[in-house]
Short mmCIF file of C-alpha atoms and ligand atoms in Angstrom, two decimals:
data_model
loop_
_atom_site.label_atom_id
_atom_site.label_comp_id
_atom_site.label_asym_id
_atom_site.label_seq_id
_atom_site.Cartn_x
_atom_site.Cartn_y
_atom_site.Cartn_z
CA UNK A 19 -39.14 4.01 8.15
CA UNK A 20 -37.06 0.41 7.69
CA UNK A 21 -38.16 -1.15 4.90
CA UNK A 22 -36.02 -4.60 4.78
CA UNK A 23 -34.11 -6.54 7.12
CA UNK A 24 -30.69 -7.86 6.32
CA UNK A 25 -28.46 -9.61 8.54
CA UNK A 26 -25.65 -7.61 8.01
CA UNK A 27 -24.74 -4.33 6.06
CA UNK A 28 -20.78 -3.62 4.85
CA UNK A 29 -20.23 0.09 4.26
CA UNK A 30 -17.55 0.35 1.64
CA UNK A 31 -16.67 -2.05 -1.04
CA UNK A 32 -12.89 -1.87 -0.95
CA UNK A 33 -10.70 -4.75 -0.13
CA UNK A 34 -11.86 -4.61 3.18
CA UNK A 35 -15.66 -4.19 2.72
CA UNK A 36 -15.91 -6.61 -0.15
CA UNK A 37 -14.10 -9.14 0.98
CA UNK A 38 -16.35 -8.92 4.00
CA UNK A 39 -19.29 -9.19 2.01
CA UNK A 40 -18.00 -12.73 0.30
CA UNK A 41 -16.77 -14.21 3.28
CA UNK A 42 -20.29 -13.28 4.80
CA UNK A 43 -21.80 -14.95 1.97
CA UNK A 44 -19.89 -17.88 2.14
CA UNK A 45 -20.63 -18.63 5.69
CA UNK A 46 -24.23 -18.15 4.92
CA UNK A 47 -25.02 -14.75 6.22
CA UNK A 48 -27.34 -12.45 4.05
CA UNK A 49 -25.28 -9.13 3.44
CA UNK A 50 -25.76 -6.13 1.75
CA UNK A 51 -22.67 -3.89 0.75
CA UNK A 52 -22.96 -0.29 0.00
CA UNK A 53 -20.74 1.62 -2.00
CA UNK A 54 -20.89 5.49 -2.66
CA UNK A 55 -18.42 5.53 -5.43
CA UNK A 56 -16.74 2.76 -7.43
CA UNK A 57 -16.93 -1.03 -6.38
CA UNK A 58 -13.43 -2.09 -5.16
CA UNK A 59 -12.48 0.97 -3.37
CA UNK A 60 -9.54 2.99 -3.49
CA UNK A 61 -7.55 -0.22 -3.98
CA UNK A 62 -8.79 -1.07 -7.37
CA UNK A 63 -9.70 2.33 -8.76
CA UNK A 64 -7.29 4.65 -7.58
CA UNK A 65 -4.66 2.89 -5.47
CA UNK A 66 -2.73 -0.53 -5.42
CA UNK A 67 -4.00 -1.68 -9.08
CA UNK A 68 -3.89 1.21 -10.83
CA UNK A 69 -0.52 2.52 -9.45
CA UNK A 70 1.00 -0.74 -10.18
CA UNK A 71 0.02 -0.91 -13.72
CA UNK A 72 1.44 2.72 -14.32
CA UNK A 73 4.88 1.43 -12.49
CA UNK A 74 4.84 -1.60 -14.60
CA UNK A 75 4.40 0.24 -17.76
CA UNK A 76 7.50 2.95 -16.84
CA UNK A 77 9.67 -0.06 -15.95
CA UNK A 78 9.19 -1.54 -19.35
CA UNK A 79 9.90 1.90 -21.03
CA UNK A 80 12.87 1.95 -18.99
CA UNK A 81 14.01 -1.45 -19.80
CA UNK A 82 13.31 -0.99 -23.37
CA UNK A 83 15.49 2.00 -23.37
CA UNK A 84 18.45 -0.03 -21.83
CA UNK A 85 17.51 -3.26 -24.11
CA UNK A 86 20.95 -2.66 -26.26
CA UNK A 87 22.73 -4.12 -22.83
CA UNK A 88 20.99 -7.20 -23.72
CA UNK A 89 21.99 -7.24 -27.38
CA UNK A 90 18.79 -6.19 -28.54
CA UNK A 91 18.66 -3.47 -31.11
CA UNK A 92 15.28 -1.41 -31.40
CA UNK A 93 14.45 0.04 -34.74
CA UNK A 94 13.48 3.55 -33.10
CA UNK A 95 13.73 4.88 -29.50
CA UNK A 96 10.87 3.76 -27.66
CA UNK A 97 8.14 6.57 -27.07
CA UNK A 98 5.36 6.90 -24.72
CA UNK A 99 1.70 7.53 -25.49
CA UNK A 100 0.26 8.29 -22.15
CA UNK A 101 -3.32 8.06 -23.45
CA UNK A 102 -2.77 4.50 -24.42
CA UNK A 103 -1.05 3.70 -21.42
CA UNK A 104 -4.08 5.41 -19.27
CA UNK A 105 -6.36 3.31 -21.64
CA UNK A 106 -4.58 0.25 -20.65
CA UNK A 107 -4.69 0.77 -16.94
CA UNK A 108 -8.34 1.56 -17.47
CA UNK A 109 -9.06 -1.71 -18.73
CA UNK A 110 -7.15 -3.72 -16.05
CA UNK A 111 -9.31 -1.82 -13.42
CA UNK A 112 -12.56 -2.28 -15.06
CA UNK A 113 -11.81 -6.01 -15.30
CA UNK A 114 -11.18 -6.26 -11.72
CA UNK A 115 -14.01 -3.90 -10.47
CA UNK A 116 -16.51 -5.94 -12.71
CA UNK A 117 -14.83 -9.17 -10.94
CA UNK A 118 -15.98 -7.81 -7.33
CA UNK A 119 -19.65 -7.63 -8.40
CA UNK A 120 -19.76 -11.02 -9.87
CA UNK A 121 -18.04 -12.27 -6.66
CA UNK A 122 -20.31 -10.64 -4.56
CA UNK A 123 -23.29 -11.87 -6.44
CA UNK A 124 -21.91 -15.12 -6.82
CA UNK A 125 -21.65 -15.57 -2.74
CA UNK A 126 -25.11 -14.31 -2.30
CA UNK A 127 -24.12 -10.56 -1.22
CA UNK A 128 -25.96 -7.77 -2.71
CA UNK A 129 -24.25 -4.93 -3.86
CA UNK A 130 -25.95 -1.45 -3.65
CA UNK A 131 -24.70 2.29 -4.87
CA UNK A 132 -25.39 4.89 -2.59
CA UNK A 133 -24.30 6.52 0.47
CA UNK A 134 -24.67 4.96 3.96
CA UNK A 135 -25.24 6.08 7.45
CA UNK A 136 -26.18 4.41 10.42
CA UNK A 137 -28.67 4.88 13.46
CA UNK A 138 -29.89 3.09 16.01
CA UNK A 139 -33.50 1.46 15.43
CA UNK A 140 -36.00 -0.78 16.83
CA UNK A 141 -34.77 -3.74 15.50
CA UNK A 142 -31.18 -2.90 15.96
CA UNK A 143 -29.69 -0.23 13.51
CA UNK A 144 -31.26 1.46 10.45
CA UNK A 145 -28.83 1.87 7.67
CA UNK A 146 -29.90 4.59 5.13
CA UNK A 147 -28.77 4.42 1.68
CA UNK A 148 -28.94 7.78 -0.17
CA UNK A 149 -28.45 7.12 -3.83
CA UNK A 150 -27.23 10.00 -6.22
CA UNK A 151 -30.61 10.14 -7.84
CA UNK A 152 -31.90 11.67 -4.58
CA UNK A 153 -33.91 8.65 -3.68
CA UNK A 154 -33.31 6.85 -0.54
CA UNK A 155 -34.14 3.34 1.46
CA UNK A 156 -33.42 2.29 4.72
CA UNK A 157 -32.60 -1.26 5.79
CA UNK A 158 -32.70 -2.79 9.56
CA UNK A 159 -29.98 -4.97 10.56
CA UNK A 160 -28.28 -6.19 13.80
CA UNK A 161 -24.73 -6.11 12.33
CA UNK A 162 -22.71 -3.17 10.63
CA UNK A 163 -19.47 -3.69 9.06
CA UNK A 164 -17.57 -0.05 8.84
CA UNK A 165 -15.39 -0.45 5.84
CA UNK A 166 -15.04 3.32 4.50
CA UNK A 167 -11.45 3.46 3.96
CA UNK A 168 -9.58 6.86 4.00
CA UNK A 169 -8.49 9.55 1.71
CA UNK A 170 -5.68 12.08 1.26
CA UNK A 171 -4.66 14.72 3.69
CA UNK A 172 -4.48 17.86 2.32
CA UNK A 173 -1.72 20.44 3.63
CA UNK A 174 -2.26 24.38 3.84
CA UNK A 175 -1.15 26.23 1.02
CA UNK A 176 -1.74 23.19 -1.64
CA UNK A 177 -5.35 23.02 -1.94
CA UNK A 178 -5.58 19.90 -4.41
CA UNK A 179 -7.42 20.95 -7.79
CA UNK A 180 -6.23 17.94 -9.94
CA UNK A 181 -4.96 20.69 -12.36
CA UNK A 182 -1.67 22.17 -10.63
CA UNK A 183 -1.80 20.33 -7.35
CA UNK A 184 -2.70 17.07 -7.52
CA UNK A 185 -3.24 14.29 -5.02
CA UNK A 186 -2.71 10.61 -5.88
CA UNK A 187 -5.73 9.92 -7.69
CA UNK A 188 -5.15 13.07 -9.96
CA UNK A 189 -1.64 11.65 -10.30
CA UNK A 190 -2.59 8.53 -11.78
CA UNK A 191 -4.65 9.76 -14.34
CA UNK A 192 -2.65 12.41 -16.17
CA UNK A 193 -3.41 12.70 -19.69
CA UNK A 194 0.47 13.80 -20.56
CA UNK A 195 3.99 13.30 -18.81
CA UNK A 196 4.62 16.74 -16.83
CA UNK A 197 8.07 18.08 -17.83
CA UNK A 198 8.39 18.88 -14.13
CA UNK A 199 7.03 17.33 -11.23
CA UNK A 200 7.46 18.17 -7.73
CA UNK A 201 6.47 15.59 -5.39
CA UNK A 202 5.60 16.66 -1.61
CA UNK A 203 6.06 13.76 0.80
CA UNK A 204 8.75 11.02 0.50
CA UNK A 205 6.59 8.14 1.73
CA UNK A 206 5.74 5.32 -0.44
CA UNK A 207 3.06 6.89 -2.69
CA UNK A 208 4.88 9.69 -3.41
CA UNK A 209 7.93 7.67 -4.13
CA UNK A 210 6.02 5.37 -6.26
CA UNK A 211 4.32 7.80 -8.19
CA UNK A 212 7.60 10.05 -8.52
CA UNK A 213 9.82 7.46 -10.19
CA UNK A 214 6.88 6.56 -12.61
CA UNK A 215 7.15 10.10 -14.08
CA UNK A 216 10.80 10.25 -13.81
CA UNK A 217 11.15 7.24 -15.74
CA UNK A 218 8.80 8.64 -18.48
CA UNK A 219 10.72 11.68 -18.81
CA UNK A 220 9.71 14.28 -16.16
CA UNK A 221 12.20 16.17 -14.02
CA UNK A 222 11.01 15.05 -10.77
CA UNK A 223 11.89 16.81 -7.24
CA UNK A 224 10.80 15.30 -3.75
CA UNK A 225 10.21 17.34 -0.67
CA UNK A 226 10.22 15.38 2.81
CA UNK A 227 9.99 17.43 5.89
CA UNK A 228 12.06 14.14 7.90
CA UNK A 229 15.48 13.47 7.55
CA UNK A 230 14.81 10.42 5.35
CA UNK A 231 12.43 9.04 3.15
CA UNK A 232 10.44 5.74 3.67
CA UNK A 233 10.37 6.59 7.39
CA UNK A 234 10.21 3.55 9.59
CA UNK A 235 11.29 1.12 6.88
CA UNK A 236 14.64 -0.63 7.27
CA UNK A 237 17.35 1.79 6.48
CA UNK A 238 19.54 0.20 4.41
CA UNK A 239 16.97 -1.25 2.24
CA UNK A 240 16.21 2.79 1.94
CA UNK A 241 19.33 3.52 1.01
CA UNK A 242 19.39 1.24 -2.14
CA UNK A 243 16.32 3.30 -3.50
CA UNK A 244 17.75 6.65 -2.52
CA UNK A 245 21.13 5.66 -4.52
CA UNK A 246 18.58 4.81 -7.76
CA UNK A 247 16.46 8.03 -7.08
CA UNK A 248 20.02 10.00 -7.29
CA UNK A 249 21.17 7.78 -10.26
CA UNK A 250 17.76 8.52 -12.22
CA UNK A 251 18.15 12.50 -11.51
CA UNK A 252 15.46 12.84 -8.75
CA UNK A 253 16.28 15.63 -6.51
CA UNK A 254 15.37 14.41 -2.75
CA UNK A 255 15.15 17.67 -0.19
CA UNK A 256 15.28 16.21 2.93
CA UNK A 257 14.26 18.39 6.15
CA UNK A 258 12.50 20.74 3.48
CA UNK A 259 8.62 22.06 4.41
CA UNK A 260 7.03 23.00 1.24
CA UNK A 261 5.33 26.12 2.19
CA UNK A 262 2.99 27.44 -0.77
CA UNK A 263 3.11 28.09 -4.47
CA UNK A 264 2.62 30.88 -6.68
CA UNK A 265 0.94 30.35 -10.25
CA UNK A 266 3.18 32.00 -12.67
CA UNK A 267 1.22 31.18 -15.67
CA UNK A 268 3.40 28.75 -17.44
CA UNK A 269 4.63 27.27 -14.39
CA UNK A 270 3.67 26.91 -10.47
CA UNK A 271 6.56 28.20 -8.25
CA UNK A 272 6.93 26.01 -5.07
CA UNK A 273 8.46 27.79 -1.90
CA UNK A 274 10.23 25.39 0.34
CA UNK A 275 11.58 26.17 3.89
CA UNK A 276 14.97 23.85 3.55
CA UNK A 277 16.60 22.24 6.55
CA UNK A 278 19.09 24.88 7.37
CA UNK A 279 15.87 27.51 7.76
CA UNK A 280 16.84 28.79 4.42
CA UNK A 281 13.93 29.14 1.70
CA UNK A 282 14.28 27.48 -1.86
CA UNK A 283 12.11 27.72 -4.67
CA UNK A 284 11.10 24.90 -7.21
CA UNK A 285 9.60 25.45 -10.82
CA UNK A 286 7.06 22.67 -11.31
CA UNK A 287 4.48 22.20 -13.96
CA UNK A 288 2.51 19.65 -11.58
CA UNK A 289 2.52 19.41 -7.92
CA UNK A 290 1.89 16.04 -6.32
CA UNK A 291 0.65 15.99 -2.58
CA UNK A 292 1.23 13.03 -0.95
CA UNK A 293 1.63 13.54 2.87
CA UNK A 294 -0.55 11.11 4.29
CA UNK A 295 -4.11 9.85 4.71
CA UNK A 296 -7.05 10.19 6.99
CA UNK A 297 -9.77 8.16 8.12
CA UNK A 298 -13.49 8.39 6.61
CA UNK A 299 -14.97 8.07 10.00
CA UNK A 300 -17.21 11.29 9.53
CA UNK A 301 -20.93 11.46 8.36
CA UNK A 302 -21.80 8.07 9.08
CA UNK A 303 -23.66 8.58 12.64
CA UNK A 304 -20.69 7.16 14.44
CA UNK A 305 -20.34 9.78 17.09
CA UNK A 306 -24.21 9.74 17.88
CA UNK A 307 -23.85 5.79 18.33
CA UNK A 308 -21.05 6.51 20.58
CA UNK A 309 -18.58 4.72 18.64
CA UNK A 310 -15.13 5.39 20.05
CA UNK A 311 -12.62 7.12 17.62
CA UNK A 312 -8.93 8.16 18.19
CA UNK A 313 -7.70 11.50 18.20
CA UNK A 314 -7.40 11.21 14.47
CA UNK A 315 -10.53 10.06 13.89
CA UNK A 316 -9.84 6.14 13.53
CA UNK A 317 -12.40 3.76 14.54
CA UNK A 318 -11.19 1.84 18.03
CA UNK A 319 -11.57 -1.78 17.36
CA UNK A 320 -10.57 -5.31 19.26
CA UNK A 321 -8.88 -8.23 17.71
CA UNK A 322 -12.48 -9.52 16.71
CA UNK A 323 -13.01 -5.94 14.91
CA UNK A 324 -15.40 -5.18 17.16
CA UNK A 325 -15.89 -1.43 18.42
CA UNK A 326 -17.41 -0.43 22.00
CA UNK A 327 -20.69 -0.40 20.47
CA UNK A 328 -22.12 -4.09 19.98
CA UNK A 329 -22.76 -4.97 16.59
CA UNK A 330 -20.83 -2.14 15.20
CA UNK A 331 -17.45 -3.31 13.39
CA UNK A 332 -14.49 -1.78 11.54
CA UNK A 333 -12.25 -2.94 9.19
CA UNK A 334 -9.50 -1.73 6.92
CA UNK A 335 -7.90 2.01 6.84
CA UNK A 336 -10.88 3.26 8.74
CA UNK A 337 -9.69 1.16 11.84
CA UNK A 338 -6.35 2.31 11.39
CA UNK A 339 -3.00 0.55 11.87
CA UNK A 340 -1.18 -0.13 8.71
CA UNK A 341 -3.01 1.47 5.80
CA UNK A 342 -2.86 -1.75 3.48
CA UNK A 343 -5.23 -3.37 1.38
CA UNK A 344 -4.27 -7.16 2.26
CA UNK A 345 -4.63 -5.97 6.30
CA UNK A 346 -8.18 -4.51 5.17
CA UNK A 347 -9.08 -8.12 3.65
CA UNK A 348 -7.89 -10.28 6.44
CA UNK A 349 -9.88 -7.79 9.03
CA UNK A 350 -12.91 -8.39 6.28
CA UNK A 351 -12.56 -11.96 6.84
CA UNK A 352 -11.97 -11.75 10.66
CA UNK A 353 -15.30 -9.62 11.27
CA UNK A 354 -17.70 -11.55 8.65
CA UNK A 355 -16.66 -15.06 10.82
CA UNK A 356 -16.95 -13.27 14.10
CA UNK A 357 -20.35 -12.08 12.85
CA UNK A 358 -21.05 -15.71 11.84
CA UNK A 359 -20.10 -17.04 15.32
CA UNK A 360 -16.67 -18.15 14.65
CA UNK A 361 -13.95 -17.76 17.16
CA UNK A 362 -12.13 -15.53 14.66
CA UNK A 363 -9.57 -13.23 15.70
CA UNK A 364 -6.90 -10.51 14.13
CA UNK A 365 -4.45 -12.64 15.46
CA UNK A 366 -1.16 -12.24 13.11
CA UNK A 367 2.53 -12.00 13.83
CA UNK A 368 3.10 -9.97 11.05
CA UNK A 369 1.73 -7.69 8.17
CA UNK A 370 4.09 -7.85 5.29
CA UNK A 371 4.56 -4.12 3.51
CA UNK A 372 5.74 -3.62 0.02
CA UNK A 373 7.17 -0.35 -1.63
CA UNK A 374 6.78 -0.61 -5.49
CA UNK A 375 9.86 1.81 -6.16
CA UNK A 376 12.77 0.77 -7.93
CA UNK A 377 14.01 -1.35 -6.62
CA UNK A 378 11.07 -2.93 -4.67
CA UNK A 379 11.19 -2.76 -0.83
CA UNK A 380 9.11 -5.53 1.19
CA UNK A 381 9.11 -6.15 4.73
CA UNK A 382 7.88 -8.15 7.26
CA UNK A 383 8.68 -8.40 11.19
CA UNK A 384 10.98 -6.57 13.08
CA UNK A 385 13.62 -4.33 11.76
CA UNK A 386 17.18 -5.06 13.14
CA UNK A 387 16.77 -1.79 15.38
CA UNK A 388 13.46 -2.62 16.48
CA UNK A 389 14.37 -6.02 17.57
CA UNK A 390 17.23 -4.95 19.35
CA UNK A 391 14.88 -2.21 21.20
CA UNK A 392 12.46 -4.97 22.09
CA UNK A 393 15.19 -6.57 23.94
CA UNK A 394 16.42 -9.33 21.44
CA UNK A 395 20.33 -10.48 21.16
CA UNK A 396 20.28 -10.05 17.33
CA UNK A 397 21.89 -12.28 14.60
CA UNK A 398 21.84 -11.02 10.96
CA UNK A 399 22.39 -12.48 7.63
CA UNK A 400 22.61 -10.66 4.33
CA UNK A 401 22.75 -11.71 0.98
CA UNK A 402 23.01 -9.50 -2.02
CA UNK A 403 21.44 -9.82 -5.26
CA UNK A 404 24.45 -9.36 -7.15
CA UNK A 405 25.73 -12.99 -6.00
CA UNK A 406 22.24 -14.40 -7.48
CA UNK A 407 22.43 -16.31 -10.76
CA UNK A 408 19.04 -15.23 -11.50
CA UNK A 409 19.66 -11.41 -10.81
CA UNK A 410 22.28 -11.57 -13.08
CA UNK A 411 20.60 -12.98 -15.48
CA UNK A 412 17.68 -10.66 -15.60
CA UNK A 413 20.19 -7.98 -15.45
CA UNK A 414 18.91 -6.09 -12.02
CA UNK A 415 21.34 -6.83 -9.40
CA UNK A 416 20.68 -3.98 -7.23
CA UNK A 417 19.51 -5.07 -3.61
CA UNK A 418 19.45 -7.76 -1.23
CA UNK A 419 17.87 -10.08 1.23
CA UNK A 420 18.33 -9.51 5.14
CA UNK A 421 16.88 -12.17 8.00
CA UNK A 422 16.82 -10.61 11.35
CA UNK A 423 16.58 -13.61 14.19
CA UNK A 424 16.88 -14.15 17.66
CA UNK A 425 20.58 -15.15 18.41
CA UNK A 426 19.71 -17.59 21.10
CA UNK A 427 16.99 -19.40 19.59
CA UNK A 428 17.16 -18.70 15.80
CA UNK A 429 13.65 -17.75 15.60
CA UNK A 430 13.20 -15.18 12.59
CA UNK A 431 12.17 -11.81 13.89
CA UNK A 432 11.94 -9.88 10.41
CA UNK A 433 12.74 -10.29 6.78
CA UNK A 434 13.56 -7.02 4.74
CA UNK A 435 13.86 -7.57 1.19
CA UNK A 436 15.31 -4.82 -1.38
CA UNK A 437 15.51 -5.52 -5.23
CA UNK A 438 12.78 -6.26 -8.03
CA UNK A 439 10.87 -9.18 -7.14
CA UNK A 440 10.95 -8.38 -3.39
CA UNK A 441 7.15 -7.99 -3.28
CA UNK A 442 6.61 -11.87 -4.56
CA UNK A 443 9.45 -12.83 -2.68
CA UNK A 444 8.50 -11.51 1.11
CA UNK A 445 5.33 -14.18 1.28
CA UNK A 446 8.16 -16.59 2.23
CA UNK A 447 9.31 -14.05 4.97
CA UNK A 448 5.49 -13.59 6.44
CA UNK A 449 5.08 -17.43 6.33
CA UNK A 450 8.71 -18.25 8.17
CA UNK A 451 7.32 -15.43 11.01
CA UNK A 452 3.84 -16.66 11.44
CA UNK A 453 5.19 -20.46 11.70
CA UNK A 454 7.71 -19.50 14.01
CA UNK A 455 10.61 -20.55 11.97
CA UNK A 456 13.94 -20.68 13.08
CA UNK A 457 16.78 -20.05 10.84
CA UNK A 458 17.57 -23.61 10.15
CA UNK A 459 14.16 -23.87 8.93
CA UNK A 460 14.37 -21.55 5.93
CA UNK A 461 18.41 -22.42 5.43
CA UNK A 462 17.51 -26.09 5.15
CA UNK A 463 14.47 -25.77 2.92
CA UNK A 464 15.59 -26.48 -0.74
CA UNK A 465 15.04 -23.38 -2.85
CA UNK A 466 14.90 -23.95 -6.49
CA UNK A 467 17.74 -22.56 -8.47
CA UNK A 468 18.21 -20.15 -10.42
CA UNK A 469 15.52 -17.76 -8.37
CA UNK A 470 15.52 -14.69 -6.53
CA UNK A 471 14.24 -16.76 -3.31
CA UNK A 472 17.48 -18.27 -2.88
CA UNK A 473 18.47 -14.62 -1.60
CA UNK A 474 16.50 -15.55 1.65
CA UNK A 475 17.73 -19.08 1.64
CA UNK A 476 21.79 -17.68 1.59
CA UNK A 477 20.42 -14.91 4.36
CA UNK A 478 19.20 -17.24 6.55
CA UNK A 479 22.48 -19.37 6.05
CA UNK A 480 24.51 -15.85 6.40
CA UNK A 481 23.21 -15.73 9.67
CA UNK A 482 24.28 -19.02 10.57
CA UNK A 483 27.70 -18.23 8.82
CA UNK A 484 27.07 -20.90 6.32
CA UNK A 485 26.27 -19.02 3.12
CA UNK A 486 27.76 -20.68 0.28
CA UNK A 487 28.06 -17.98 -2.37
CA UNK A 488 29.19 -15.25 -0.52
CA UNK A 489 32.53 -15.47 2.08
CA UNK A 490 30.51 -15.29 5.62
CA UNK A 491 31.26 -12.73 7.95
CA UNK A 492 34.10 -13.73 10.32
CA UNK A 493 35.02 -16.70 8.35
P1 FAD B 524 -10.87 1.92 0.79
O1 FAD B 524 -10.51 1.00 -0.44
O2 FAD B 524 -10.69 3.17 1.01
O3 FAD B 524 -12.43 1.36 0.44
C1 FAD B 524 -13.63 2.15 1.17
C2 FAD B 524 -14.88 2.62 0.35
O4 FAD B 524 -16.01 2.78 1.04
C3 FAD B 524 -14.51 3.25 -0.85
O5 FAD B 524 -14.96 2.69 -2.13
C4 FAD B 524 -15.41 4.52 -0.48
O6 FAD B 524 -16.37 5.10 -1.67
C5 FAD B 524 -16.66 3.79 0.30
N1 FAD B 524 -17.21 4.57 1.16
C6 FAD B 524 -16.71 5.52 2.24
N2 FAD B 524 -17.86 6.15 2.76
C7 FAD B 524 -19.17 5.44 2.74
C8 FAD B 524 -20.57 5.60 2.36
N3 FAD B 524 -20.77 6.65 3.80
N4 FAD B 524 -21.50 4.99 2.17
C9 FAD B 524 -21.10 4.17 1.05
N5 FAD B 524 -19.61 3.84 0.89
C10 FAD B 524 -18.53 4.76 1.43
N6 FAD B 524 -2.01 -0.69 -0.30
C11 FAD B 524 -1.42 -2.05 -0.68
O7 FAD B 524 -1.76 -3.05 0.55
N7 FAD B 524 -0.47 -2.13 -1.56
C12 FAD B 524 -0.24 -0.89 -2.54
O8 FAD B 524 0.30 -1.34 -3.24
C13 FAD B 524 -1.13 -0.12 -2.31
N8 FAD B 524 -0.99 1.06 -3.27
C14 FAD B 524 -1.49 2.30 -3.03
C15 FAD B 524 -1.78 3.42 -4.03
C16 FAD B 524 -2.16 4.43 -3.83
C17 FAD B 524 -1.79 5.35 -4.71
C18 FAD B 524 -2.92 4.42 -2.72
C19 FAD B 524 -3.93 6.06 -2.80
C20 FAD B 524 -3.23 3.67 -1.84
C21 FAD B 524 -2.54 2.30 -2.07
N9 FAD B 524 -2.70 1.20 -0.98
C22 FAD B 524 -1.99 0.04 -1.26
C23 FAD B 524 -3.50 1.42 0.09
C24 FAD B 524 -5.00 0.63 0.04
O9 FAD B 524 -5.52 1.22 -1.33
C25 FAD B 524 -5.89 0.92 0.99
O10 FAD B 524 -5.06 0.58 2.29
C26 FAD B 524 -6.82 -0.21 0.87
O11 FAD B 524 -7.85 0.44 -0.43
C27 FAD B 524 -7.87 0.03 2.19
O12 FAD B 524 -8.90 -0.58 1.91
P2 FAD B 524 -10.33 -0.35 2.76
O13 FAD B 524 -11.30 -1.39 2.24
O14 FAD B 524 -10.39 -0.14 4.19
O15 FAD B 524 -10.90 1.14 2.03
#
C-alpha cells in the first residue's frame, strides 16, 4: 500500500541522480532521491574523485623525486605513507558526499537510503524502498528517473575477492603499495590506476587484448602516453589475453595467451581487473514495466531521456553512451527539466573525455580519422608543448594540442590534447565545437601568456599555416 505521493523519484544519487534531484528542486518539483549505498554514487565514492586524489598524490611524489632538477635539495628521499594517503583521500570523499546531502536538502529534495524498485500502481508508479534494517516503504509517483549507474565487468578465471584480484574499488583502497601489480585491461581506468602504483613503486604489467591501449582515442595522443609508460618501466602486453591465475602462496601467477598464440606467465602480488563496466538495470522492475533495454542491458532513451514507458526516464551510465560523470549530470538536468515541463533535450555536439594518465589526454569531437570517415576534407593543426614557454617553466613538456577542422569551412570538428593540464584545457575545445567556431575564432582570440592554453590558439593558427612559435608546415 503506497503511503506517500511525490512528484518525482530519482533512483541513485551519483552525478546523474543527485544533479537531477537538485534541478528538480530548483524547478519546484518535489523529488525523492533514493540511494542504496553511498550518496554521490561511483563518481564521488569509488570513481572520479578518489582516483584523481591518488593520481595527484602519486604525481606529487614523482615530482618530489625529481625536485633536484629544479635546484631543490630534499634532506631525505621522499617516502610513501599509504595509510596517510588513503586517509587524505577519504577526507575529500567525505567532504564532497556531505556536500551532496546538503545541496539536495537546500534545494528541497529529500534523500533516503534504501534499495528502490518500481511497479505499476493505481496512481502511476509505486516505488518500494527496502532499507537495510529490513523495513520498507512505498511511495507513489508519476515520474521516475532511473540513475542507477554501472558496475565493473568480471571476466572468467578472475573472480574479484579484493585480496588478490581487485576491481577499481579495491585498487583505490589498498593499504600498501603492491610490489608487483598486473592490470588486465588497458583502458583509462586500468592505466590511471596502474600509473599511480607504478609511480609509488610497484612493478606494473598491463595486459590488453586489443592491439592498442586506450582504444578509440586519437592515436598520436595515445603514443605519448605509451612512451611514458615505457619510460616508467611499465610493461604493456598488447594483443594478449589473461586466461587465469594460480595462487602460489607468496604470489599469484597470471597466465596470458600472447599475441603470437604462445603462453606467458606473470608473477603478481595483486591483479587489477578493469575490462569495462555493465549497467545496473536488473532488479529494478524495468522488465516487468516493459522498459526497453539493449542487448547489454542499457536502458534505451530518447533525447529527452524518456524510455518507451511514459513517466520512466533514464540517465547516466545506465542509459549507455559515454560512461562519464559529466554526461550523467547533463542528462540529469535534461530529465528534470522535461519532467518540469520544459522543452529541454540532450542536444550537445560533443562530450569531452579525459584520461588522467601522465601525461593527461583530453579530447572532444571527432578524431582526425573519424572526420575523414565522415566525409570531411580535413585540415589539422598541431602545436607541441615543448615550444610553449609555460610548459617549459613548469618542467613538463611532453605532449601537444591538435585541432581538427573542416578544410572548406574551417569549422572545428575535434580538439585533442595530450599533456599535463589537458583536462583543464579541453573545455575551450568543447566550447568551440558547441558554438560552431571556425579556426579563425580560436586563432584570433587573444590567449594570455604564458599559459598552456596558448597551445590551442597556436594549433588553430598552425592549421591556417600561421603558427608563431613553430615553423609552419609548407613555409
Ligand atoms: P553512479 O555514479 O554509478 O551512481 C549510481 C548510484 O545508484 C549508486 O550510488 C548506486 O548505489 C545507486 N543504485 C543502484 N541501484 C539502486 C537501487 N536499486 N536503489 C537505490 N540506489 C541504487 N568519469 C568521469 O567523467 N571522469 C573521471 O575521471 C572518471 N573516473 C572514474 C574512475 C573510476 C575508477 C571509475 C570506476 C569511474 C570513473 N568515471 C569517471 C566514471 C563515472 O564514475 C561514472 O560515469 C559516473 O559515476 C556515472 O554516474 P551515474 O549517476 O550514472 O551513476
